PDB file of C-alpha atoms in Angstrom:
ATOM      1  CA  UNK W1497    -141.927 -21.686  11.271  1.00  0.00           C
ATOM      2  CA  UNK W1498    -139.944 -18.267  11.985  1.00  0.00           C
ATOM      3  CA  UNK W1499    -136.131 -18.197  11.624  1.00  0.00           C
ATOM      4  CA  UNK W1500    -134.268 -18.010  14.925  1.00  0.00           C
ATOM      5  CA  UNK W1501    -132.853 -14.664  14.244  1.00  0.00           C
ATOM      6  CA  UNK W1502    -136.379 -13.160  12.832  1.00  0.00           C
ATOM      7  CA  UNK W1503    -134.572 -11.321   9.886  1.00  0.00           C
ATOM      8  CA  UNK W1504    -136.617  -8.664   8.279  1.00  0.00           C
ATOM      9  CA  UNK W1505    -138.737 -10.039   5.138  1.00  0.00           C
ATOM     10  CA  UNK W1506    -138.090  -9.110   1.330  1.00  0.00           C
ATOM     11  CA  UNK W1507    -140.336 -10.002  -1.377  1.00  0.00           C
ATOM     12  CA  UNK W1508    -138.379 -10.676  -4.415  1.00  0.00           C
ATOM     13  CA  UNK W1509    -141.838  -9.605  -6.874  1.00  0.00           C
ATOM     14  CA  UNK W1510    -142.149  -6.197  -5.333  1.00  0.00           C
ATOM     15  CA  UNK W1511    -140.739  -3.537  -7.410  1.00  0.00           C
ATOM     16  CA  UNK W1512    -136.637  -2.802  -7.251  1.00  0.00           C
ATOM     17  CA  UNK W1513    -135.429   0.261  -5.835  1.00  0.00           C
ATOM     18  CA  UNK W1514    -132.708   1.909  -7.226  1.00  0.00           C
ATOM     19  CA  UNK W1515    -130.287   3.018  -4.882  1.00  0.00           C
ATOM     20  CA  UNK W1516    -129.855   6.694  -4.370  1.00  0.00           C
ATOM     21  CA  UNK W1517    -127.300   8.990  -6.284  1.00  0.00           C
ATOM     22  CA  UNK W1518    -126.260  11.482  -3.531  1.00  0.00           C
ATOM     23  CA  UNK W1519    -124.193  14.912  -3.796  1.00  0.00           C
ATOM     24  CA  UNK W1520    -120.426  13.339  -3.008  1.00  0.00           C
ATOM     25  CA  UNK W1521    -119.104  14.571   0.629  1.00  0.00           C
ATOM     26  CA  UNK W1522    -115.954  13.227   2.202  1.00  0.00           C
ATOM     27  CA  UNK W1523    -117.213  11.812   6.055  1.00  0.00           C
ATOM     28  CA  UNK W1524    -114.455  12.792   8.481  1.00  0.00           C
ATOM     29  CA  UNK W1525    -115.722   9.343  10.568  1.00  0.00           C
ATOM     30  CA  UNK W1526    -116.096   5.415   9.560  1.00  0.00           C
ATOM     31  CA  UNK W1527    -118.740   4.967   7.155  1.00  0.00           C
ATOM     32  CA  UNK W1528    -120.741   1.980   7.799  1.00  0.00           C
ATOM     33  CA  UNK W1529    -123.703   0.031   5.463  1.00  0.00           C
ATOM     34  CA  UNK W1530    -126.399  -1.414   7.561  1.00  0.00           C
ATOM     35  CA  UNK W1531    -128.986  -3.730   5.103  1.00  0.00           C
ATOM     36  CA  UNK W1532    -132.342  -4.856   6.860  1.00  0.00           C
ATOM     37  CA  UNK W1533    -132.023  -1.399   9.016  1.00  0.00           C
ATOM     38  CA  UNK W1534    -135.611  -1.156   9.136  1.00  0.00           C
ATOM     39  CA  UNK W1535    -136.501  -2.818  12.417  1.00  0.00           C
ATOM     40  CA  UNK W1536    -135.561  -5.288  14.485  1.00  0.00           C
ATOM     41  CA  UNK W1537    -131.796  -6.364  14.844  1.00  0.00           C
ATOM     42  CA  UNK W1538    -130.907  -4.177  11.857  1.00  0.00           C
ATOM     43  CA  UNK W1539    -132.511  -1.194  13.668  1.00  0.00           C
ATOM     44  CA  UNK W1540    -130.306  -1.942  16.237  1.00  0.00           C
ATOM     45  CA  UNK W1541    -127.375  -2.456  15.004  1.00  0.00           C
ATOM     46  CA  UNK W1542    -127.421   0.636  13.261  1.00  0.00           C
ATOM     47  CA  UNK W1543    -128.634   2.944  16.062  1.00  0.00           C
ATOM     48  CA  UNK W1544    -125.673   1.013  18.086  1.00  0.00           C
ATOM     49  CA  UNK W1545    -122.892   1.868  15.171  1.00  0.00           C
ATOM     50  CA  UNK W1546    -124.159   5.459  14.809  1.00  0.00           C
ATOM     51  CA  UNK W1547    -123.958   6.031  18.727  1.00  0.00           C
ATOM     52  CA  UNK W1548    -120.513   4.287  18.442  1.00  0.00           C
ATOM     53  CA  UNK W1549    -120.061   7.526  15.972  1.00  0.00           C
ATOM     54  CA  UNK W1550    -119.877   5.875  12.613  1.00  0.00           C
ATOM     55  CA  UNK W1551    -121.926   7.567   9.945  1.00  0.00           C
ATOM     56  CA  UNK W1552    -124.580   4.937   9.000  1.00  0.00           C
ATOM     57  CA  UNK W1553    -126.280   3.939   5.678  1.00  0.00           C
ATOM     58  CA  UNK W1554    -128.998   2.691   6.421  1.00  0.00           C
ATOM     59  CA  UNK W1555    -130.334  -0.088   3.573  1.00  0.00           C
ATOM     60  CA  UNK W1556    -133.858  -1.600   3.041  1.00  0.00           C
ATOM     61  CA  UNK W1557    -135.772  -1.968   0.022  1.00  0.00           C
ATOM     62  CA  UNK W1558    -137.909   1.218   0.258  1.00  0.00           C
ATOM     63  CA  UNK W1559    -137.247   4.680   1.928  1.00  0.00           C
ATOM     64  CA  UNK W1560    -140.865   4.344   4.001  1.00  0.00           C
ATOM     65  CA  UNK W1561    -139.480   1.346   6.318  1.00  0.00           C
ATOM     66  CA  UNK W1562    -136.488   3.154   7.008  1.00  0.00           C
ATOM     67  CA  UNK W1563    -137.507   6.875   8.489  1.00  0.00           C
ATOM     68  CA  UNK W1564    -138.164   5.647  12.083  1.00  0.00           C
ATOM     69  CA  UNK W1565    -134.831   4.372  11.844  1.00  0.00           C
ATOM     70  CA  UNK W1566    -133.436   7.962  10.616  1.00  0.00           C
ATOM     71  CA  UNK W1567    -135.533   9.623  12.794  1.00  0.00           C
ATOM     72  CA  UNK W1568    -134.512   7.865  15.659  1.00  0.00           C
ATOM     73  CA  UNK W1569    -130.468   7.951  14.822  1.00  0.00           C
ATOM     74  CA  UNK W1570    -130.675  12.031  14.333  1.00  0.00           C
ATOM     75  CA  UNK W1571    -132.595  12.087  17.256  1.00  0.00           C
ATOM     76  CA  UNK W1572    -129.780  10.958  19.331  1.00  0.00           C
ATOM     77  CA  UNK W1573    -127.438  13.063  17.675  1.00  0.00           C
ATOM     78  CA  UNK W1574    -125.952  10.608  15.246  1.00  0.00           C
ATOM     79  CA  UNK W1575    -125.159  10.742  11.247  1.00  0.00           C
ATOM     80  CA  UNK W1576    -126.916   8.424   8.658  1.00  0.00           C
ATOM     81  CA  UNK W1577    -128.948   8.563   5.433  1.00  0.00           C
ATOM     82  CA  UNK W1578    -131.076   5.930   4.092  1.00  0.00           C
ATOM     83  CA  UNK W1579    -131.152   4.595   0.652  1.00  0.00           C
ATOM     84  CA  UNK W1580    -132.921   1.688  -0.513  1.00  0.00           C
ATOM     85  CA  UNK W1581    -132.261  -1.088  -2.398  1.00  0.00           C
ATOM     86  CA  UNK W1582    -133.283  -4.418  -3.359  1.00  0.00           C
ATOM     87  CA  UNK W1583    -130.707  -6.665  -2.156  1.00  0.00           C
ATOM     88  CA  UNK W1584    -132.384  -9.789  -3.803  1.00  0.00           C
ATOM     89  CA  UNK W1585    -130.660  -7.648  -7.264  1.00  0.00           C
ATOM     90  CA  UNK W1586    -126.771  -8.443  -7.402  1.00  0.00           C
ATOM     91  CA  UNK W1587    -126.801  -5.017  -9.824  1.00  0.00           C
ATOM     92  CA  UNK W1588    -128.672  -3.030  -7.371  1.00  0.00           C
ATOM     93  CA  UNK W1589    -126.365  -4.242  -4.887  1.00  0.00           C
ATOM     94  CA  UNK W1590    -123.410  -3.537  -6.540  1.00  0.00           C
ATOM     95  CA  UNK W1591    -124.755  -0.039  -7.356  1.00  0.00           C
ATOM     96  CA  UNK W1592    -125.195   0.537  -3.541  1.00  0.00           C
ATOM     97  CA  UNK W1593    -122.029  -0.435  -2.466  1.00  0.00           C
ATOM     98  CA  UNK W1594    -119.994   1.677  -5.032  1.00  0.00           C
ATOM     99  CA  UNK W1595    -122.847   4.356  -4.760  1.00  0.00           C
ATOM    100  CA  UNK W1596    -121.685   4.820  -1.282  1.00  0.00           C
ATOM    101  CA  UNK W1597    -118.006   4.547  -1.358  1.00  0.00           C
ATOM    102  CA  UNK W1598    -118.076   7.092  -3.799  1.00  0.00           C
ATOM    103  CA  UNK W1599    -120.303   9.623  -2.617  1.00  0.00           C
ATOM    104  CA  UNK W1600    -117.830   9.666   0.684  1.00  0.00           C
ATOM    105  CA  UNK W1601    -114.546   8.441  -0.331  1.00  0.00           C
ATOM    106  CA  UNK W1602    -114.293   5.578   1.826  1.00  0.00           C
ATOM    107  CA  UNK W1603    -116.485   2.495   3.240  1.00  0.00           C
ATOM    108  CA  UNK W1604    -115.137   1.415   6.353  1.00  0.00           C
ATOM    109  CA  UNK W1605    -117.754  -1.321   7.910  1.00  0.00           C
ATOM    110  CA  UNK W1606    -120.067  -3.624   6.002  1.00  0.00           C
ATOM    111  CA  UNK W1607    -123.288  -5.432   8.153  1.00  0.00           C
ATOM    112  CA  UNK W1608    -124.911  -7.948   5.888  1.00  0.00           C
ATOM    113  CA  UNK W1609    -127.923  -8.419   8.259  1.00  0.00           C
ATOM    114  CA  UNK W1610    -130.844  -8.479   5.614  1.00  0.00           C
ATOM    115  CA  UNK W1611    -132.471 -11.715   4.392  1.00  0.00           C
ATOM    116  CA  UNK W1612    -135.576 -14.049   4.191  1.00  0.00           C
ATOM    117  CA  UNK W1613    -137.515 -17.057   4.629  1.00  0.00           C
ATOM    118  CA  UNK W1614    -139.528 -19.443   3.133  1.00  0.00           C
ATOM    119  CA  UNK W1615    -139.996 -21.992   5.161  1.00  0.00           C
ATOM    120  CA  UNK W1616    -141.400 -25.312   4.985  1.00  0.00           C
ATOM    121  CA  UNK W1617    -140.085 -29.520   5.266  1.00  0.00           C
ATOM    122  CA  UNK W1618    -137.726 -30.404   2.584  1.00  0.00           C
ATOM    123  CA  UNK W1619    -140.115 -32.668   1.110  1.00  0.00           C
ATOM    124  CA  UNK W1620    -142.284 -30.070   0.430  1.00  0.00           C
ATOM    125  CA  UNK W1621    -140.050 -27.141  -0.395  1.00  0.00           C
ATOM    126  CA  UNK W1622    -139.456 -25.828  -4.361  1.00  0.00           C
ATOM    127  CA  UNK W1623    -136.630 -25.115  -6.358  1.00  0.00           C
ATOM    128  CA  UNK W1624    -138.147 -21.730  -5.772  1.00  0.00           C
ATOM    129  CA  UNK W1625    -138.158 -21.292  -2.249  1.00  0.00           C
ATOM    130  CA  UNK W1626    -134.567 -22.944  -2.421  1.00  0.00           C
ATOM    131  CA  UNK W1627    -133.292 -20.747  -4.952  1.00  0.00           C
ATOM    132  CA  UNK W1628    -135.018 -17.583  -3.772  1.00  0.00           C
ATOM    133  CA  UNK W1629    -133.336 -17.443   0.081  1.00  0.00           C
ATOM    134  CA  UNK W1630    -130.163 -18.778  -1.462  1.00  0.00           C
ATOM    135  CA  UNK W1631    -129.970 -15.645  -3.470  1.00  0.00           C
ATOM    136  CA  UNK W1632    -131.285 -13.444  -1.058  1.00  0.00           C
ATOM    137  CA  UNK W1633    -129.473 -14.784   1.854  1.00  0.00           C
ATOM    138  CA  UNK W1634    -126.119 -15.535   0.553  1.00  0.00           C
ATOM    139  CA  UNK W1635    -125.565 -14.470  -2.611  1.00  0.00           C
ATOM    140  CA  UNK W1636    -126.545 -10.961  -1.891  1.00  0.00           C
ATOM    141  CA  UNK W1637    -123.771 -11.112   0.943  1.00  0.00           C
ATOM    142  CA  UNK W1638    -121.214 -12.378  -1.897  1.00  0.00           C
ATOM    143  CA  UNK W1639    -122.097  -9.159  -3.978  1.00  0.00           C
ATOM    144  CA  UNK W1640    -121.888  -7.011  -1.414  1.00  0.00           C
ATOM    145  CA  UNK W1641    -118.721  -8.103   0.442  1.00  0.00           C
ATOM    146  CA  UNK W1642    -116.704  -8.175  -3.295  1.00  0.00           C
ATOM    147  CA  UNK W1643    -117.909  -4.850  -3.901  1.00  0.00           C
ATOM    148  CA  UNK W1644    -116.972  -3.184  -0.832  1.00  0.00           C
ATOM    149  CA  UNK W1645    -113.210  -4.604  -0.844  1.00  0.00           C
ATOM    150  CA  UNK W1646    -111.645  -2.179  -3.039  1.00  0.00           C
ATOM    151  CA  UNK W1647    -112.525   0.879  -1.067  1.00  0.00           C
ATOM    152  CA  UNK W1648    -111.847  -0.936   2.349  1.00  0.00           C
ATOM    153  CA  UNK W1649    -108.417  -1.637   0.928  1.00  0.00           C
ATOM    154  CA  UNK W1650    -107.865   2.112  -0.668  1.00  0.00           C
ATOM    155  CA  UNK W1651    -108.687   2.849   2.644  1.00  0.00           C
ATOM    156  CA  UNK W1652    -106.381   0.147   4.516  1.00  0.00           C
ATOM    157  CA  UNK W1653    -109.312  -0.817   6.932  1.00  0.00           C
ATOM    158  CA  UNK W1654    -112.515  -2.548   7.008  1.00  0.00           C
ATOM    159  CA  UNK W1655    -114.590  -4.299   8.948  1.00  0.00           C
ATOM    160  CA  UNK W1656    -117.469  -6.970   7.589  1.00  0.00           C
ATOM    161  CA  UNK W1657    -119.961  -8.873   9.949  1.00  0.00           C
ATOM    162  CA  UNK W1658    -122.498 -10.996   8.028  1.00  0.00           C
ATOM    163  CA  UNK W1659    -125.027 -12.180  10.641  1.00  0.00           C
ATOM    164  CA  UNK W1660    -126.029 -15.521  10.692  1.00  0.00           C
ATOM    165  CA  UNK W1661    -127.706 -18.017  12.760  1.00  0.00           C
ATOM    166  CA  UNK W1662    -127.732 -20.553  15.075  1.00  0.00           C
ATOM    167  CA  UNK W1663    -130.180 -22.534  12.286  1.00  0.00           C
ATOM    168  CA  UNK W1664    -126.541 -22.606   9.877  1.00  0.00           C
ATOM    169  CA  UNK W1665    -124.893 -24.242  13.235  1.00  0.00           C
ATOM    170  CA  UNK W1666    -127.330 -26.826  13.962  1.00  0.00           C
ATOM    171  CA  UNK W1667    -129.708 -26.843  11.264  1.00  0.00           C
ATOM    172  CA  UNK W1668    -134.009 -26.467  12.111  1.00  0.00           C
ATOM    173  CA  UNK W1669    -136.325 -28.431  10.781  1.00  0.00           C
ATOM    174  CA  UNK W1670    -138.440 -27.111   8.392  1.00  0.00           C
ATOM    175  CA  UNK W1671    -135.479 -24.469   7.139  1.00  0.00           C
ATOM    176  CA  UNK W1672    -133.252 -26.639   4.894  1.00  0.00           C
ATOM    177  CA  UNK W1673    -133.004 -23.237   3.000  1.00  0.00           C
ATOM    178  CA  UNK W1674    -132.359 -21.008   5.302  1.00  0.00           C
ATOM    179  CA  UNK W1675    -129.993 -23.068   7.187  1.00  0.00           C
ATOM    180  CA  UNK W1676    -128.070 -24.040   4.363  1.00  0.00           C
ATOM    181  CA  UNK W1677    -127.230 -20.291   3.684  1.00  0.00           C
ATOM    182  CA  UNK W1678    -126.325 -19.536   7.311  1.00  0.00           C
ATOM    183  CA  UNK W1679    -123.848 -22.297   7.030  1.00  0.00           C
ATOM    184  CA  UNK W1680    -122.471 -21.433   3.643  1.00  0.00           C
ATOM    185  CA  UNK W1681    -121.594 -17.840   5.311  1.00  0.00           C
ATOM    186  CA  UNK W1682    -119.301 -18.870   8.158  1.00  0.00           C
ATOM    187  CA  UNK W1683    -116.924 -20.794   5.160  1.00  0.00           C
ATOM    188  CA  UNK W1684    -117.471 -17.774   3.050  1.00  0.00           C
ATOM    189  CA  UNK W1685    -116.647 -15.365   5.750  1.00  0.00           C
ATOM    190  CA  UNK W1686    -113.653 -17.409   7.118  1.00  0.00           C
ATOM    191  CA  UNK W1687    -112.140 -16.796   3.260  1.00  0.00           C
ATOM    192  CA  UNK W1688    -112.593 -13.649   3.054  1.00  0.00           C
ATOM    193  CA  UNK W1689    -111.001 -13.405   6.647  1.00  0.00           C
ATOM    194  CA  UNK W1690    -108.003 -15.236   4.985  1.00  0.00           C
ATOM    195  CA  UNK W1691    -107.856 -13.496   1.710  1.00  0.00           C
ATOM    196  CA  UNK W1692    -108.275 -10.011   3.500  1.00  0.00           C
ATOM    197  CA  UNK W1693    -106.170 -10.209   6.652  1.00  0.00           C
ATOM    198  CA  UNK W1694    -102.897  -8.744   5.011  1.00  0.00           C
ATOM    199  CA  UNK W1695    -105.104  -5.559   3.589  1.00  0.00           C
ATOM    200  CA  UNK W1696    -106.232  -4.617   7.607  1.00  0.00           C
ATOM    201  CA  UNK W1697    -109.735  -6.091   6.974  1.00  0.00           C
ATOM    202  CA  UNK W1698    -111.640  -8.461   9.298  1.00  0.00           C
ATOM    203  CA  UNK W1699    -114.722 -10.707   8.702  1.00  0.00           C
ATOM    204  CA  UNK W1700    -116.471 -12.456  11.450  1.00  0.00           C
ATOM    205  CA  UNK W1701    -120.097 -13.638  11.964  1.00  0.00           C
ATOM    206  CA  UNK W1702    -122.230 -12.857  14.250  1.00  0.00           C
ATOM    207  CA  UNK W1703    -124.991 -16.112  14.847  1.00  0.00           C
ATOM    208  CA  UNK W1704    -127.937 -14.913  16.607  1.00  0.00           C
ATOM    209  CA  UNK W1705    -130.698 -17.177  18.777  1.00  0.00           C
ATOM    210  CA  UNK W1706    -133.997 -16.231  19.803  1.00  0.00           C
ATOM    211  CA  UNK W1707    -134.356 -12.782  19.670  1.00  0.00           C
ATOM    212  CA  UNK W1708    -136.902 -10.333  20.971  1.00  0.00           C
ATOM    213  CA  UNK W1709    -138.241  -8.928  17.496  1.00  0.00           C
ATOM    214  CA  UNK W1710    -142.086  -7.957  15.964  1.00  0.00           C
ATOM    215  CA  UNK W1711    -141.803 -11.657  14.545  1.00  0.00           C
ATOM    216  CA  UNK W1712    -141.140 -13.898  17.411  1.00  0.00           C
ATOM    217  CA  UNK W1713    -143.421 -11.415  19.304  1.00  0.00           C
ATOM    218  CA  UNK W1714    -146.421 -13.453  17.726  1.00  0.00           C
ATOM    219  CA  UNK W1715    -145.083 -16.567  18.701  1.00  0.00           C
ATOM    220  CA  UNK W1716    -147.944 -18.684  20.479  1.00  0.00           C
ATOM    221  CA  UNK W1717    -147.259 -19.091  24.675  1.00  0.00           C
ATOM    222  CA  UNK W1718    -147.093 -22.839  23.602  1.00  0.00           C
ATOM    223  CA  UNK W1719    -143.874 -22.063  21.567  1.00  0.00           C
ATOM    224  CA  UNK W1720    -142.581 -19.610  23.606  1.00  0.00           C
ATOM    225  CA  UNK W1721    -142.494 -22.506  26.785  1.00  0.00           C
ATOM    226  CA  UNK W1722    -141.145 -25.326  24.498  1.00  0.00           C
ATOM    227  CA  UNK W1723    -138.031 -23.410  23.635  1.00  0.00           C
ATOM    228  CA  UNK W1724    -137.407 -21.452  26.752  1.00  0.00           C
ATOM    229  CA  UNK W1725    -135.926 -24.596  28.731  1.00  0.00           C
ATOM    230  CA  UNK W1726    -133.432 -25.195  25.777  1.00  0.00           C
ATOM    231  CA  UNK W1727    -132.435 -21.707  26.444  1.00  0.00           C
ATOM    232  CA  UNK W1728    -129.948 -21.759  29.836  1.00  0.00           C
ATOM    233  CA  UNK W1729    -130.673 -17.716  30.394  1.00  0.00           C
ATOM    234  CA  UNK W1730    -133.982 -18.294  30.564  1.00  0.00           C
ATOM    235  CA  UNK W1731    -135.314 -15.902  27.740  1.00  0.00           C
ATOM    236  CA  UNK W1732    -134.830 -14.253  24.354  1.00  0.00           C
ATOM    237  CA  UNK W1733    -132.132 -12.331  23.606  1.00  0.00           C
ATOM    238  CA  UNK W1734    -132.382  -8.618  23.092  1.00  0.00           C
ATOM    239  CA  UNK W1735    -131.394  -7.110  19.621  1.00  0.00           C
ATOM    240  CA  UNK W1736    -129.164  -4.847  21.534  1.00  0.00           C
ATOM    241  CA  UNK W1737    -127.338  -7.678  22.563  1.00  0.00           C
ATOM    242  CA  UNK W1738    -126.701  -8.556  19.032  1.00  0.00           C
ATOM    243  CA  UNK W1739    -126.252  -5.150  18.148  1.00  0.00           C
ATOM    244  CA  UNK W1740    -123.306  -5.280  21.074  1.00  0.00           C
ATOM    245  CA  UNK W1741    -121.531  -7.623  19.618  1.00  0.00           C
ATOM    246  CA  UNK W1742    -121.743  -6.481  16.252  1.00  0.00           C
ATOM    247  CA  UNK W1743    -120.279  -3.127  17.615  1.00  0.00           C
ATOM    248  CA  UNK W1744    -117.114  -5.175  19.009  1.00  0.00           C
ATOM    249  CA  UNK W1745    -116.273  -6.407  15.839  1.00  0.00           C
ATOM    250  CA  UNK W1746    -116.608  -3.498  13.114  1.00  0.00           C
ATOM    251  CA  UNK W1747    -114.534  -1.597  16.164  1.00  0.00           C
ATOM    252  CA  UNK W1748    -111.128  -0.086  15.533  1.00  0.00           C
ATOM    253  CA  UNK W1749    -109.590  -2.427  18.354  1.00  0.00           C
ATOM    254  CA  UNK W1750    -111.174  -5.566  16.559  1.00  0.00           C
ATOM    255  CA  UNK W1751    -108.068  -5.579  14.330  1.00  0.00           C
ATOM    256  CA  UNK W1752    -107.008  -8.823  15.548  1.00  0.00           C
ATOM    257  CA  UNK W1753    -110.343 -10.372  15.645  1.00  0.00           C
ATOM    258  CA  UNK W1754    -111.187 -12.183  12.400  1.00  0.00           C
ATOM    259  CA  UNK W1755    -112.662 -15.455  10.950  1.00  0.00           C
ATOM    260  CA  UNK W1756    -114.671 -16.080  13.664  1.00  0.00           C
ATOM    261  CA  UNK W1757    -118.264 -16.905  14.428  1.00  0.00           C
ATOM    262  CA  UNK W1758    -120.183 -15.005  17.822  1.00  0.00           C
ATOM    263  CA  UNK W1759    -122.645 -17.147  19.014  1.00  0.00           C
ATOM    264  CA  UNK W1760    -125.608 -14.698  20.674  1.00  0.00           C
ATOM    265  CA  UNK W1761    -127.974 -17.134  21.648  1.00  0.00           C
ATOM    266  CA  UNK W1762    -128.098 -17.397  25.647  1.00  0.00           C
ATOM    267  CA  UNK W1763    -126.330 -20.781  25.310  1.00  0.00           C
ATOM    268  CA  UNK W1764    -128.913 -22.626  23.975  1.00  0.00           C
ATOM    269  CA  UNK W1765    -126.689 -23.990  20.781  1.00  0.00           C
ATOM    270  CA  UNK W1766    -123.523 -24.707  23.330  1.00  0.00           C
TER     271      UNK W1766
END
């Protein structure tokens, strides 16, 4: 069963990737962390953010997925840099996060987009495949959000969007995992909305639906007419739509808007 939101896949055997040490240069824009930027809505969203004229570091677990991202951004005539990591590693993570705030001297916008699944019914699933997108898919966002307050408060602004899903708003069978995390981040991000507030940064969530991506592009015809009715637009969303509204809220006019979750999803979870 594919997750609603398709989010790019990690393998938590594969090798870890140490994030990059790069030559420290003070940005004279926002400086924004994009995880899962490989493809899909992460792609997106950072292409989106680096048009919107944020410098954008762009974050998958090896360099390879990442260049037609890069390529793409400089193309256009924007500013990023990739460097991988494994986000399933809280250390790696950590290293990332104060990797970049130091290299630049500031980290403005955090998008916690990357994560997994392992999906299966709940009588079947493993400690493993509980644990494992657990880790991955909220914990990782727990890391990275704690690491990246101190420079967004030396800085007085910042701006986090953890993307979610419609599955952590009305559950999916056959995702008790990934579900489960979704959920845990809208109470997670409503705290840190709370504890943050006072220190100029927001944290919202942005809950995609179907979305047009390489994974539900395999999706059977069968599938694909099943869910469409539930859907009151009539089709899959586009990542650029996500990507839009992930743009609105790492914005500097989003000041006001915090603690909330975006629901992307044509309707269907209304």
């Amino acid at each position: 069963m594919l997750p609603l939101d398709s989010p790019p896949a990690l393998h938590a055997a594969a090798p870890r990737c140490k994030p990059q040490r790069l030559e420290a240069r003070v940005i004279d824009k926002r400086v924004a962390i994009v995880t899962g930027a490989s493809r899909g809505i992460g792609r997106a969203i950072a292409e989106r953010l680096a048009k919107d004229g944020r410098h954008v570091v762009l974050v998958a677990r090896s360099a390879e997925g990442l260049a037609a991202t890069d390529a793409a951004i400089k193309a256009a005539g924007g500013s990023c840099e990739i460097r991988p990591c494994d986000i399933a590693n809280a250390a790696d993570v950590q290293a990332l996060v104060d990797g970049v705030a130091e290299t630049h001297g500031r980290l403005d916008i955090l998008v916690n987009n990357a994560g997994i699944t392992r999906d299966t019914l709940l009588l079947r699933m493993t400690d493993e495949q509980w644990d494992e997108v657990l880790n991955v898919n909220l914990r990782s966002v727990f890391v990275a959000c704690r690491a990246a307050l101190r420079p967004m408060m030396r800085g007085k602004f910042g701006r986090i969007v953890n993307i979610g899903s419609v599955s952590g708003l009305s559950g999916n069978a056959g995702q008790a995992n990934y579900a489960a995390a979704k959920a845990a981040l809208v109470g997670f991000t409503k705290t840190v909305a709370k504890e943050m507030g006072a220190k100029g940064i927001t944290a919202n969530v942005v809950a995609p639906g179907f979305i047009e991506t390489d994974m539900t592009d395999i999706l059977g015809d069968t599938v694909k007419t099943a869910v469409l009715p539930n859907i009151p637009v009539r089709r899959f969303g586009k990542p650029e739509e996500i990507a839009s509204a992930v743009a609105y809220a790492t914005s500097d006019e989003a000041g006001f808007f915090t603690a909330q979750t975006i629901v992307v999803d044509g309707g269907m979870a209304a």
